[in-house]
PDB file of N, CA and C in Angstrom:
ATOM      1  N   UNK A   1     105.708  84.377  82.477  1.00 75.00           N
ATOM      2  CA  UNK A   1     105.991  85.012  83.743  1.00 75.00           C
ATOM      3  C   UNK A   1     106.498  83.946  84.723  1.00 75.00           C
ATOM      4  N   UNK A   2     107.506  84.312  85.474  1.00 80.00           N
ATOM      5  CA  UNK A   2     108.111  83.375  86.416  1.00 80.00           C
ATOM      6  C   UNK A   2     107.119  83.068  87.549  1.00 80.00           C
ATOM      7  N   UNK A   3     106.985  81.786  87.935  1.00 81.00           N
ATOM      8  CA  UNK A   3     106.045  81.410  89.000  1.00 81.00           C
ATOM      9  C   UNK A   3     106.305  82.124  90.322  1.00 81.00           C
ATOM     10  N   UNK A   4     107.562  82.397  90.641  1.00 82.00           N
ATOM     11  CA  UNK A   4     107.864  83.094  91.899  1.00 82.00           C
ATOM     12  C   UNK A   4     107.319  84.520  91.876  1.00 82.00           C
ATOM     13  N   UNK A   5     107.400  85.173  90.723  1.00 84.00           N
ATOM     14  CA  UNK A   5     106.867  86.538  90.600  1.00 84.00           C
ATOM     15  C   UNK A   5     105.355  86.523  90.772  1.00 84.00           C
ATOM     16  N   UNK A   6     104.699  85.509  90.207  1.00 86.00           N
ATOM     17  CA  UNK A   6     103.240  85.388  90.368  1.00 86.00           C
ATOM     18  C   UNK A   6     102.866  85.143  91.825  1.00 86.00           C
ATOM     19  N   UNK A   7     103.622  84.295  92.497  1.00 86.00           N
ATOM     20  CA  UNK A   7     103.346  83.983  93.898  1.00 86.00           C
ATOM     21  C   UNK A   7     103.497  85.229  94.757  1.00 86.00           C
ATOM     22  N   UNK A   8     104.551  85.982  94.531  1.00 87.00           N
ATOM     23  CA  UNK A   8     104.763  87.218  95.293  1.00 87.00           C
ATOM     24  C   UNK A   8     103.634  88.214  95.018  1.00 87.00           C
ATOM     25  N   UNK A   9     103.224  88.325  93.763  1.00 88.00           N
ATOM     26  CA  UNK A   9     102.160  89.258  93.414  1.00 88.00           C
ATOM     27  C   UNK A   9     100.843  88.819  94.049  1.00 88.00           C
ATOM     28  N   UNK A  10     100.593  87.519  94.084  1.00 89.00           N
ATOM     29  CA  UNK A  10      99.369  87.001  94.721  1.00 89.00           C
ATOM     30  C   UNK A  10      99.322  87.398  96.187  1.00 89.00           C
ATOM     31  N   UNK A  11     100.438  87.291  96.853  1.00 89.00           N
ATOM     32  CA  UNK A  11     100.496  87.653  98.277  1.00 89.00           C
ATOM     33  C   UNK A  11     100.193  89.135  98.465  1.00 89.00           C
ATOM     34  N   UNK A  12     100.737  89.971  97.587  1.00 89.00           N
ATOM     35  CA  UNK A  12     100.519  91.412  97.701  1.00 89.00           C
ATOM     36  C   UNK A  12      99.076  91.773  97.378  1.00 89.00           C
ATOM     37  N   UNK A  13      98.482  91.126  96.407  1.00 90.00           N
ATOM     38  CA  UNK A  13      97.074  91.381  96.066  1.00 90.00           C
ATOM     39  C   UNK A  13      96.186  91.062  97.269  1.00 90.00           C
ATOM     40  N   UNK A  14      96.444  89.948  97.920  1.00 89.00           N
ATOM     41  CA  UNK A  14      95.674  89.569  99.107  1.00 89.00           C
ATOM     42  C   UNK A  14      95.888  90.584 100.230  1.00 89.00           C
ATOM     43  N   UNK A  15      97.119  90.976 100.442  1.00 88.00           N
ATOM     44  CA  UNK A  15      97.432  91.963 101.474  1.00 88.00           C
ATOM     45  C   UNK A  15      96.785  93.308 101.150  1.00 88.00           C
ATOM     46  N   UNK A  16      96.800  93.687  99.869  1.00 89.00           N
ATOM     47  CA  UNK A  16      96.187  94.937  99.436  1.00 89.00           C
ATOM     48  C   UNK A  16      94.691  94.943  99.740  1.00 89.00           C
ATOM     49  N   UNK A  17      94.029  93.820  99.479  1.00 89.00           N
ATOM     50  CA  UNK A  17      92.584  93.734  99.743  1.00 89.00           C
ATOM     51  C   UNK A  17      92.297  93.887 101.239  1.00 89.00           C
ATOM     52  N   UNK A  18      93.108  93.272 102.082  1.00 87.00           N
ATOM     53  CA  UNK A  18      92.918  93.417 103.539  1.00 87.00           C
ATOM     54  C   UNK A  18      93.214  94.847 103.979  1.00 87.00           C
ATOM     55  N   UNK A  19      94.221  95.462 103.375  1.00 86.00           N
ATOM     56  CA  UNK A  19      94.586  96.837 103.699  1.00 86.00           C
ATOM     57  C   UNK A  19      93.453  97.793 103.303  1.00 86.00           C
ATOM     58  N   UNK A  20      92.898  97.587 102.111  1.00 88.00           N
ATOM     59  CA  UNK A  20      91.835  98.458 101.617  1.00 88.00           C
ATOM     60  C   UNK A  20      90.559  98.311 102.450  1.00 88.00           C
ATOM     61  N   UNK A  21      90.366  97.168 103.094  1.00 88.00           N
ATOM     62  CA  UNK A  21      89.166  96.933 103.902  1.00 88.00           C
ATOM     63  C   UNK A  21      89.159  97.769 105.189  1.00 88.00           C
ATOM     64  N   UNK A  22      90.304  98.293 105.578  1.00 85.00           N
ATOM     65  CA  UNK A  22      90.380  99.141 106.774  1.00 85.00           C
ATOM     66  C   UNK A  22      89.830 100.516 106.418  1.00 85.00           C
ATOM     67  N   UNK A  23      89.033 101.084 107.312  1.00 87.00           N
ATOM     68  CA  UNK A  23      88.483 102.420 107.065  1.00 87.00           C
ATOM     69  C   UNK A  23      89.634 103.401 106.812  1.00 87.00           C
ATOM     70  N   UNK A  24      89.462 104.273 105.835  1.00 83.00           N
ATOM     71  CA  UNK A  24      90.558 105.146 105.406  1.00 83.00           C
ATOM     72  C   UNK A  24      91.207 105.942 106.537  1.00 83.00           C
ATOM     73  N   UNK A  25      90.440 106.511 107.485  1.00 84.00           N
ATOM     74  CA  UNK A  25      91.117 107.258 108.564  1.00 84.00           C
ATOM     75  C   UNK A  25      92.007 106.366 109.444  1.00 84.00           C
ATOM     76  N   UNK A  26      91.694 105.075 109.515  1.00 83.00           N
ATOM     77  CA  UNK A  26      92.446 104.139 110.351  1.00 83.00           C
ATOM     78  C   UNK A  26      93.570 103.444 109.576  1.00 83.00           C
ATOM     79  N   UNK A  27      93.537 103.520 108.270  1.00 82.00           N
ATOM     80  CA  UNK A  27      94.435 102.756 107.408  1.00 82.00           C
ATOM     81  C   UNK A  27      95.876 103.274 107.503  1.00 82.00           C
ATOM     82  N   UNK A  28      96.831 102.365 107.699  1.00 81.00           N
ATOM     83  CA  UNK A  28      98.238 102.792 107.706  1.00 81.00           C
ATOM     84  C   UNK A  28      98.688 103.116 106.282  1.00 81.00           C
ATOM     85  N   UNK A  29      99.819 103.787 106.145  1.00 83.00           N
ATOM     86  CA  UNK A  29     100.336 104.004 104.793  1.00 83.00           C
ATOM     87  C   UNK A  29     100.614 102.656 104.119  1.00 83.00           C
ATOM     88  N   UNK A  30     100.541 102.632 102.806  1.00 83.00           N
ATOM     89  CA  UNK A  30     100.831 101.404 102.061  1.00 83.00           C
ATOM     90  C   UNK A  30     102.301 101.043 102.258  1.00 83.00           C
ATOM     91  N   UNK A  31     102.601  99.763 102.354  1.00 82.00           N
ATOM     92  CA  UNK A  31     103.984  99.369 102.629  1.00 82.00           C
ATOM     93  C   UNK A  31     104.906  99.459 101.415  1.00 82.00           C
ATOM     94  N   UNK A  32     106.148  99.751 101.680  1.00 80.00           N
ATOM     95  CA  UNK A  32     107.144  99.937 100.621  1.00 80.00           C
ATOM     96  C   UNK A  32     107.393  98.666  99.832  1.00 80.00           C
ATOM     97  N   UNK A  33     107.173  97.500 100.428  1.00 82.00           N
ATOM     98  CA  UNK A  33     107.475  96.262  99.699  1.00 82.00           C
ATOM     99  C   UNK A  33     106.509  96.026  98.540  1.00 82.00           C
ATOM    100  N   UNK A  34     105.479  96.838  98.375  1.00 84.00           N
ATOM    101  CA  UNK A  34     104.623  96.728  97.196  1.00 84.00           C
ATOM    102  C   UNK A  34     105.294  97.352  95.973  1.00 84.00           C
ATOM    103  N   UNK A  35     106.249  98.261  96.176  1.00 83.00           N
ATOM    104  CA  UNK A  35     106.881  98.969  95.064  1.00 83.00           C
ATOM    105  C   UNK A  35     107.547  98.028  94.075  1.00 83.00           C
ATOM    106  N   UNK A  36     108.387  97.118  94.577  1.00 85.00           N
ATOM    107  CA  UNK A  36     109.144  96.225  93.692  1.00 85.00           C
ATOM    108  C   UNK A  36     108.250  95.461  92.728  1.00 85.00           C
ATOM    109  N   UNK A  37     107.286  94.686  93.238  1.00 85.00           N
ATOM    110  CA  UNK A  37     106.392  93.958  92.338  1.00 85.00           C
ATOM    111  C   UNK A  37     105.564  94.885  91.440  1.00 85.00           C
ATOM    112  N   UNK A  38     105.196  96.050  91.956  1.00 86.00           N
ATOM    113  CA  UNK A  38     104.410  96.987  91.143  1.00 86.00           C
ATOM    114  C   UNK A  38     105.208  97.463  89.935  1.00 86.00           C
ATOM    115  N   UNK A  39     106.512  97.623  90.090  1.00 87.00           N
ATOM    116  CA  UNK A  39     107.338  98.034  88.954  1.00 87.00           C
ATOM    117  C   UNK A  39     107.731  96.853  88.086  1.00 87.00           C
ATOM    118  N   UNK A  40     107.955  95.703  88.682  1.00 89.00           N
ATOM    119  CA  UNK A  40     108.309  94.518  87.897  1.00 89.00           C
ATOM    120  C   UNK A  40     107.189  94.123  86.933  1.00 89.00           C
ATOM    121  N   UNK A  41     105.953  94.343  87.326  1.00 88.00           N
ATOM    122  CA  UNK A  41     104.805  93.928  86.510  1.00 88.00           C
ATOM    123  C   UNK A  41     104.274  95.037  85.612  1.00 88.00           C
ATOM    124  N   UNK A  42     104.939  96.168  85.556  1.00 89.00           N
ATOM    125  CA  UNK A  42     104.403  97.323  84.819  1.00 89.00           C
ATOM    126  C   UNK A  42     104.196  97.069  83.332  1.00 89.00           C
ATOM    127  N   UNK A  43     104.907  96.092  82.758  1.00 91.00           N
ATOM    128  CA  UNK A  43     104.757  95.799  81.331  1.00 91.00           C
ATOM    129  C   UNK A  43     104.162  94.417  81.079  1.00 91.00           C
ATOM    130  N   UNK A  44     103.715  93.733  82.130  1.00 90.00           N
ATOM    131  CA  UNK A  44     103.207  92.355  81.987  1.00 90.00           C
ATOM    132  C   UNK A  44     101.789  92.373  81.433  1.00 90.00           C
ATOM    133  N   UNK A  45     101.633  91.896  80.204  1.00 91.00           N
ATOM    134  CA  UNK A  45     100.331  91.914  79.528  1.00 91.00           C
ATOM    135  C   UNK A  45      99.468  90.710  79.876  1.00 91.00           C
ATOM    136  N   UNK A  46     100.031  89.740  80.583  1.00 92.00           N
ATOM    137  CA  UNK A  46      99.277  88.529  80.936  1.00 92.00           C
ATOM    138  C   UNK A  46      98.052  88.902  81.775  1.00 92.00           C
ATOM    139  N   UNK A  47      96.895  88.285  81.502  1.00 93.00           N
ATOM    140  CA  UNK A  47      95.702  88.620  82.283  1.00 93.00           C
ATOM    141  C   UNK A  47      95.783  88.099  83.719  1.00 93.00           C
ATOM    142  N   UNK A  48      95.231  88.884  84.607  1.00 92.00           N
ATOM    143  CA  UNK A  48      95.153  88.493  86.020  1.00 92.00           C
ATOM    144  C   UNK A  48      94.096  87.405  86.197  1.00 92.00           C
ATOM    145  N   UNK A  49      94.248  86.564  87.197  1.00 92.00           N
ATOM    146  CA  UNK A  49      93.131  85.680  87.547  1.00 92.00           C
ATOM    147  C   UNK A  49      91.939  86.547  87.970  1.00 92.00           C
ATOM    148  N   UNK A  50      90.719  86.102  87.667  1.00 91.00           N
ATOM    149  CA  UNK A  50      89.530  86.925  87.963  1.00 91.00           C
ATOM    150  C   UNK A  50      89.400  87.288  89.433  1.00 91.00           C
ATOM    151  N   UNK A  51      89.791  86.393  90.331  1.00 92.00           N
ATOM    152  CA  UNK A  51      89.694  86.696  91.767  1.00 92.00           C
ATOM    153  C   UNK A  51      90.587  87.886  92.121  1.00 92.00           C
ATOM    154  N   UNK A  52      91.752  87.943  91.520  1.00 91.00           N
ATOM    155  CA  UNK A  52      92.655  89.063  91.793  1.00 91.00           C
ATOM    156  C   UNK A  52      92.083  90.358  91.222  1.00 91.00           C
ATOM    157  N   UNK A  53      91.481  90.274  90.049  1.00 93.00           N
ATOM    158  CA  UNK A  53      90.862  91.469  89.450  1.00 93.00           C
ATOM    159  C   UNK A  53      89.797  92.024  90.382  1.00 93.00           C
ATOM    160  N   UNK A  54      88.982  91.124  90.953  1.00 92.00           N
ATOM    161  CA  UNK A  54      87.934  91.573  91.882  1.00 92.00           C
ATOM    162  C   UNK A  54      88.550  92.207  93.128  1.00 92.00           C
ATOM    163  N   UNK A  55      89.610  91.602  93.662  1.00 92.00           N
ATOM    164  CA  UNK A  55      90.242  92.149  94.862  1.00 92.00           C
ATOM    165  C   UNK A  55      90.813  93.540  94.607  1.00 92.00           C
ATOM    166  N   UNK A  56      91.280  93.780  93.396  1.00 92.00           N
ATOM    167  CA  UNK A  56      91.856  95.076  93.046  1.00 92.00           C
ATOM    168  C   UNK A  56      90.824  96.028  92.449  1.00 92.00           C
ATOM    169  N   UNK A  57      89.577  95.554  92.343  1.00 93.00           N
ATOM    170  CA  UNK A  57      88.470  96.331  91.752  1.00 93.00           C
ATOM    171  C   UNK A  57      88.763  96.699  90.300  1.00 93.00           C
ATOM    172  N   UNK A  58      89.271  95.719  89.576  1.00 94.00           N
ATOM    173  CA  UNK A  58      89.518  95.877  88.143  1.00 94.00           C
ATOM    174  C   UNK A  58      88.541  94.993  87.376  1.00 94.00           C
ATOM    175  N   UNK A  59      88.356  95.297  86.111  1.00 94.00           N
ATOM    176  CA  UNK A  59      87.467  94.494  85.275  1.00 94.00           C
ATOM    177  C   UNK A  59      88.098  93.134  84.998  1.00 94.00           C
ATOM    178  N   UNK A  60      87.253  92.128  84.779  1.00 92.00           N
ATOM    179  CA  UNK A  60      87.768  90.812  84.384  1.00 92.00           C
ATOM    180  C   UNK A  60      88.584  90.975  83.113  1.00 92.00           C
ATOM    181  N   UNK A  61      89.677  90.250  83.040  1.00 91.00           N
ATOM    182  CA  UNK A  61      90.548  90.353  81.882  1.00 91.00           C
ATOM    183  C   UNK A  61      91.618  91.420  82.023  1.00 91.00           C
ATOM    184  N   UNK A  62      91.636  92.117  83.161  1.00 94.00           N
ATOM    185  CA  UNK A  62      92.676  93.129  83.390  1.00 94.00           C
ATOM    186  C   UNK A  62      94.038  92.442  83.424  1.00 94.00           C
ATOM    187  N   UNK A  63      95.052  93.168  83.054  1.00 94.00           N
ATOM    188  CA  UNK A  63      96.403  92.597  83.002  1.00 94.00           C
ATOM    189  C   UNK A  63      97.162  92.858  84.302  1.00 94.00           C
ATOM    190  N   UNK A  64      98.286  92.160  84.428  1.00 93.00           N
ATOM    191  CA  UNK A  64      99.170  92.401  85.563  1.00 93.00           C
ATOM    192  C   UNK A  64      99.646  93.850  85.549  1.00 93.00           C
ATOM    193  N   UNK A  65      99.850  94.411  84.366  1.00 93.00           N
ATOM    194  CA  UNK A  65     100.290  95.805  84.254  1.00 93.00           C
ATOM    195  C   UNK A  65      99.243  96.756  84.842  1.00 93.00           C
ATOM    196  N   UNK A  66      97.962  96.480  84.587  1.00 95.00           N
ATOM    197  CA  UNK A  66      96.901  97.322  85.150  1.00 95.00           C
ATOM    198  C   UNK A  66      96.853  97.191  86.669  1.00 95.00           C
ATOM    199  N   UNK A  67      97.090  95.992  87.166  1.00 94.00           N
ATOM    200  CA  UNK A  67      97.135  95.771  88.617  1.00 94.00           C
ATOM    201  C   UNK A  67      98.309  96.533  89.229  1.00 94.00           C
ATOM    202  N   UNK A  68      99.428  96.545  88.522  1.00 92.00           N
ATOM    203  CA  UNK A  68     100.607  97.264  89.001  1.00 92.00           C
ATOM    204  C   UNK A  68     100.328  98.761  89.101  1.00 92.00           C
ATOM    205  N   UNK A  69      99.529  99.289  88.185  1.00 93.00           N
ATOM    206  CA  UNK A  69      99.159 100.703  88.240  1.00 93.00           C
ATOM    207  C   UNK A  69      98.374 100.991  89.527  1.00 93.00           C
ATOM    208  N   UNK A  70      97.455 100.101  89.884  1.00 92.00           N
ATOM    209  CA  UNK A  70      96.666 100.280  91.115  1.00 92.00           C
ATOM    210  C   UNK A  70      97.606 100.363  92.320  1.00 92.00           C
ATOM    211  N   UNK A  71      98.578  99.465  92.385  1.00 90.00           N
ATOM    212  CA  UNK A  71      99.514  99.471  93.513  1.00 90.00           C
ATOM    213  C   UNK A  71     100.371 100.737  93.507  1.00 90.00           C
ATOM    214  N   UNK A  72     100.872 101.121  92.345  1.00 90.00           N
ATOM    215  CA  UNK A  72     101.717 102.323  92.280  1.00 90.00           C
ATOM    216  C   UNK A  72     100.930 103.576  92.648  1.00 90.00           C
ATOM    217  N   UNK A  73      99.656 103.658  92.242  1.00 89.00           N
ATOM    218  CA  UNK A  73      98.848 104.825  92.598  1.00 89.00           C
ATOM    219  C   UNK A  73      98.626 104.892  94.102  1.00 89.00           C
ATOM    220  N   UNK A  74      98.518 103.732  94.735  1.00 86.00           N
ATOM    221  CA  UNK A  74      98.337 103.684  96.183  1.00 86.00           C
ATOM    222  C   UNK A  74      99.570 104.236  96.894  1.00 86.00           C
ATOM    223  N   UNK A  75     100.732 103.952  96.344  1.00 83.00           N
ATOM    224  CA  UNK A  75     101.989 104.344  96.976  1.00 83.00           C
ATOM    225  C   UNK A  75     102.433 105.757  96.620  1.00 83.00           C
ATOM    226  N   UNK A  76     101.965 106.269  95.495  1.00 83.00           N
ATOM    227  CA  UNK A  76     102.402 107.587  95.033  1.00 83.00           C
ATOM    228  C   UNK A  76     102.001 108.672  96.033  1.00 83.00           C
ATOM    229  N   UNK A  77     102.911 109.553  96.277  1.00 80.00           N
ATOM    230  CA  UNK A  77     102.623 110.688  97.145  1.00 80.00           C
ATOM    231  C   UNK A  77     102.805 110.425  98.632  1.00 80.00           C
ATOM    232  N   UNK A  78     103.071 109.193  99.004  1.00 80.00           N
ATOM    233  CA  UNK A  78     103.299 108.912 100.424  1.00 80.00           C
ATOM    234  C   UNK A  78     104.636 109.488 100.847  1.00 80.00           C
ATOM    235  N   UNK A  79     104.663 110.116 102.011  1.00 78.00           N
ATOM    236  CA  UNK A  79     105.931 110.639 102.499  1.00 78.00           C
ATOM    237  C   UNK A  79     106.435 109.855 103.715  1.00 78.00           C
ATOM    238  N   UNK A  80     105.695 108.807 104.073  1.00 75.00           N
ATOM    239  CA  UNK A  80     106.114 107.944 105.163  1.00 75.00           C
ATOM    240  C   UNK A  80     105.738 106.512 104.803  1.00 75.00           C
ATOM    241  N   UNK A  81     106.615 105.595 105.128  1.00 69.00           N
ATOM    242  CA  UNK A  81     106.352 104.181 104.866  1.00 69.00           C
ATOM    243  C   UNK A  81     106.461 103.429 106.181  1.00 69.00           C
ATOM    244  N   UNK A  82     105.510 102.534 106.448  1.00 67.00           N
ATOM    245  CA  UNK A  82     105.560 101.815 107.717  1.00 67.00           C
ATOM    246  C   UNK A  82     106.628 100.735 107.721  1.00 67.00           C
ATOM    247  N   UNK A  83     107.133 100.432 108.895  1.00 65.00           N
ATOM    248  CA  UNK A  83     107.996  99.279 109.068  1.00 65.00           C
ATOM    249  C   UNK A  83     107.119  98.049 108.920  1.00 65.00           C
ATOM    250  N   UNK A  84     107.651  96.951 108.415  1.00 62.00           N
ATOM    251  CA  UNK A  84     106.824  95.751 108.223  1.00 62.00           C
ATOM    252  C   UNK A  84     106.070  95.326 109.476  1.00 62.00           C
ATOM    253  N   UNK A  85     106.713  95.387 110.631  1.00 61.00           N
ATOM    254  CA  UNK A  85     106.053  94.939 111.853  1.00 61.00           C
ATOM    255  C   UNK A  85     104.890  95.862 112.225  1.00 61.00           C
ATOM    256  N   UNK A  86     105.067  97.162 112.052  1.00 60.00           N
ATOM    257  CA  UNK A  86     103.994  98.109 112.354  1.00 60.00           C
ATOM    258  C   UNK A  86     102.828  97.954 111.398  1.00 60.00           C
ATOM    259  N   UNK A  87     103.135  97.726 110.138  1.00 61.00           N
ATOM    260  CA  UNK A  87     102.080  97.575 109.147  1.00 61.00           C
ATOM    261  C   UNK A  87     101.179  96.400 109.490  1.00 61.00           C
ATOM    262  N   UNK A  88     101.760  95.286 109.846  1.00 54.00           N
ATOM    263  CA  UNK A  88     100.949  94.089 110.081  1.00 54.00           C
ATOM    264  C   UNK A  88     100.109  94.189 111.354  1.00 54.00           C
ATOM    265  N   UNK A  89     100.391  95.115 112.230  1.00 58.00           N
ATOM    266  CA  UNK A  89      99.561  95.275 113.425  1.00 58.00           C
ATOM    267  C   UNK A  89      98.185  95.833 113.068  1.00 58.00           C
ATOM    268  N   UNK A  90      98.095  96.593 111.995  1.00 57.00           N
ATOM    269  CA  UNK A  90      96.807  97.161 111.595  1.00 57.00           C
ATOM    270  C   UNK A  90      96.073  96.302 110.583  1.00 57.00           C
ATOM    271  N   UNK A  91      96.811  95.486 109.844  1.00 57.00           N
ATOM    272  CA  UNK A  91      96.217  94.623 108.834  1.00 57.00           C
ATOM    273  C   UNK A  91      96.278  93.201 109.344  1.00 57.00           C
ATOM    274  N   UNK A  92      95.132  92.545 109.398  1.00 57.00           N
ATOM    275  CA  UNK A  92      95.101  91.157 109.854  1.00 57.00           C
ATOM    276  C   UNK A  92      96.000  90.331 108.952  1.00 57.00           C
ATOM    277  N   UNK A  93      96.993  89.683 109.543  1.00 53.00           N
ATOM    278  CA  UNK A  93      97.963  88.952 108.739  1.00 53.00           C
ATOM    279  C   UNK A  93      98.422  87.712 109.470  1.00 53.00           C
ATOM    280  N   UNK A  94      98.493  86.622 108.759  1.00 51.00           N
ATOM    281  CA  UNK A  94      99.008  85.398 109.378  1.00 51.00           C
ATOM    282  C   UNK A  94     100.499  85.535 109.629  1.00 51.00           C
ATOM    283  N   UNK A  95     101.193  86.395 108.874  1.00 52.00           N
ATOM    284  CA  UNK A  95     102.614  86.602 109.109  1.00 52.00           C
ATOM    285  C   UNK A  95     102.866  87.172 110.492  1.00 52.00           C
ATOM    286  N   UNK A  96     102.017  88.113 110.928  1.00 48.00           N
ATOM    287  CA  UNK A  96     102.234  88.714 112.242  1.00 48.00           C
ATOM    288  C   UNK A  96     102.001  87.697 113.346  1.00 48.00           C
ATOM    289  N   UNK A  97     101.127  86.712 113.106  1.00 49.00           N
ATOM    290  CA  UNK A  97     100.913  85.681 114.111  1.00 49.00           C
ATOM    291  C   UNK A  97     102.198  84.915 114.371  1.00 49.00           C
ATOM    292  N   UNK A  98     102.937  84.661 113.317  1.00 49.00           N
ATOM    293  CA  UNK A  98     104.195  83.930 113.457  1.00 49.00           C
ATOM    294  C   UNK A  98     105.225  84.804 114.162  1.00 49.00           C
ATOM    295  N   UNK A  99     105.296  86.065 113.801  1.00 50.00           N
ATOM    296  CA  UNK A  99     106.288  86.955 114.406  1.00 50.00           C
ATOM    297  C   UNK A  99     106.004  87.187 115.883  1.00 50.00           C
ATOM    298  N   UNK A 100     104.749  87.071 116.302  1.00 52.00           N
ATOM    299  CA  UNK A 100     104.402  87.349 117.688  1.00 52.00           C
ATOM    300  C   UNK A 100     104.627  86.161 118.615  1.00 52.00           C
ATOM    301  N   UNK A 101     105.055  85.040 118.083  1.00 51.00           N
ATOM    302  CA  UNK A 101     105.325  83.881 118.927  1.00 51.00           C
ATOM    303  C   UNK A 101     106.566  84.146 119.768  1.00 51.00           C
ATOM    304  N   UNK A 102     106.567  83.688 121.023  1.00 55.00           N
ATOM    305  CA  UNK A 102     107.761  83.898 121.838  1.00 55.00           C
ATOM    306  C   UNK A 102     108.933  83.074 121.292  1.00 55.00           C
ATOM    307  N   UNK A 103     110.113  83.571 121.503  1.00 54.00           N
ATOM    308  CA  UNK A 103     111.306  82.854 121.070  1.00 54.00           C
ATOM    309  C   UNK A 103     111.459  81.608 121.922  1.00 54.00           C
ATOM    310  N   UNK A 104     111.749  80.503 121.271  1.00 57.00           N
ATOM    311  CA  UNK A 104     111.919  79.232 121.972  1.00 57.00           C
ATOM    312  C   UNK A 104     113.404  78.940 122.142  1.00 57.00           C
ATOM    313  N   UNK A 105     113.778  78.373 123.290  1.00 58.00           N
ATOM    314  CA  UNK A 105     115.191  78.021 123.456  1.00 58.00           C
ATOM    315  C   UNK A 105     115.552  76.906 122.487  1.00 58.00           C
ATOM    316  N   UNK A 106     116.788  76.944 122.029  1.00 60.00           N
ATOM    317  CA  UNK A 106     117.204  75.880 121.113  1.00 60.00           C
ATOM    318  C   UNK A 106     117.480  74.603 121.905  1.00 60.00           C
ATOM    319  N   UNK A 107     117.349  73.511 121.248  1.00 58.00           N
ATOM    320  CA  UNK A 107     117.611  72.218 121.877  1.00 58.00           C
ATOM    321  C   UNK A 107     118.967  71.727 121.391  1.00 58.00           C
ATOM    322  N   UNK A 108     120.013  72.174 122.080  1.00 58.00           N
ATOM    323  CA  UNK A 108     121.353  71.790 121.667  1.00 58.00           C
ATOM    324  C   UNK A 108     121.598  70.306 121.814  1.00 58.00           C
ATOM    325  N   UNK A 109     120.767  69.629 122.631  1.00 59.00           N
ATOM    326  CA  UNK A 109     120.935  68.203 122.821  1.00 59.00           C
ATOM    327  C   UNK A 109     120.504  67.403 121.603  1.00 59.00           C
ATOM    328  N   UNK A 110     119.840  68.060 120.666  1.00 56.00           N
ATOM    329  CA  UNK A 110     119.369  67.351 119.474  1.00 56.00           C
ATOM    330  C   UNK A 110     120.531  67.013 118.535  1.00 56.00           C
ATOM    331  N   UNK A 111     121.638  67.727 118.686  1.00 55.00           N
ATOM    332  CA  UNK A 111     122.781  67.502 117.802  1.00 55.00           C
ATOM    333  C   UNK A 111     123.990  67.089 118.649  1.00 55.00           C
ATOM    334  N   UNK A 112     124.293  65.789 118.693  1.00 58.00           N
ATOM    335  CA  UNK A 112     125.435  65.350 119.504  1.00 58.00           C
ATOM    336  C   UNK A 112     126.740  65.900 118.936  1.00 58.00           C
ATOM    337  N   UNK A 113     127.721  66.119 119.814  1.00 58.00           N
ATOM    338  CA  UNK A 113     129.006  66.698 119.347  1.00 58.00           C
ATOM    339  C   UNK A 113     129.756  65.766 118.414  1.00 58.00           C
TER     340      UNK A 113
END
């Protein structure tokens, strides 16, 4: 499995755990960006790291394919998908901290003509 695919899946597993921790009536719809990795891993037989299995509430030794099923089941039947910025307002995310920073003026003096 390509390391970039694993890294992306790790990020989604962590985000999924934070999303699931929100009480169901308050929980936003699952984000659309989970779809791609959920389908890419649908046939991956490689075992998940145990920490990821616990976050997804799967048994130790579960495969990436089983994890992908959990994500796809979460997304199935949704008729609305949140915008990335709206989603992160309900789920504690370090990404939203970066997006919420004010825009800084550029320092054009740093590059002489």
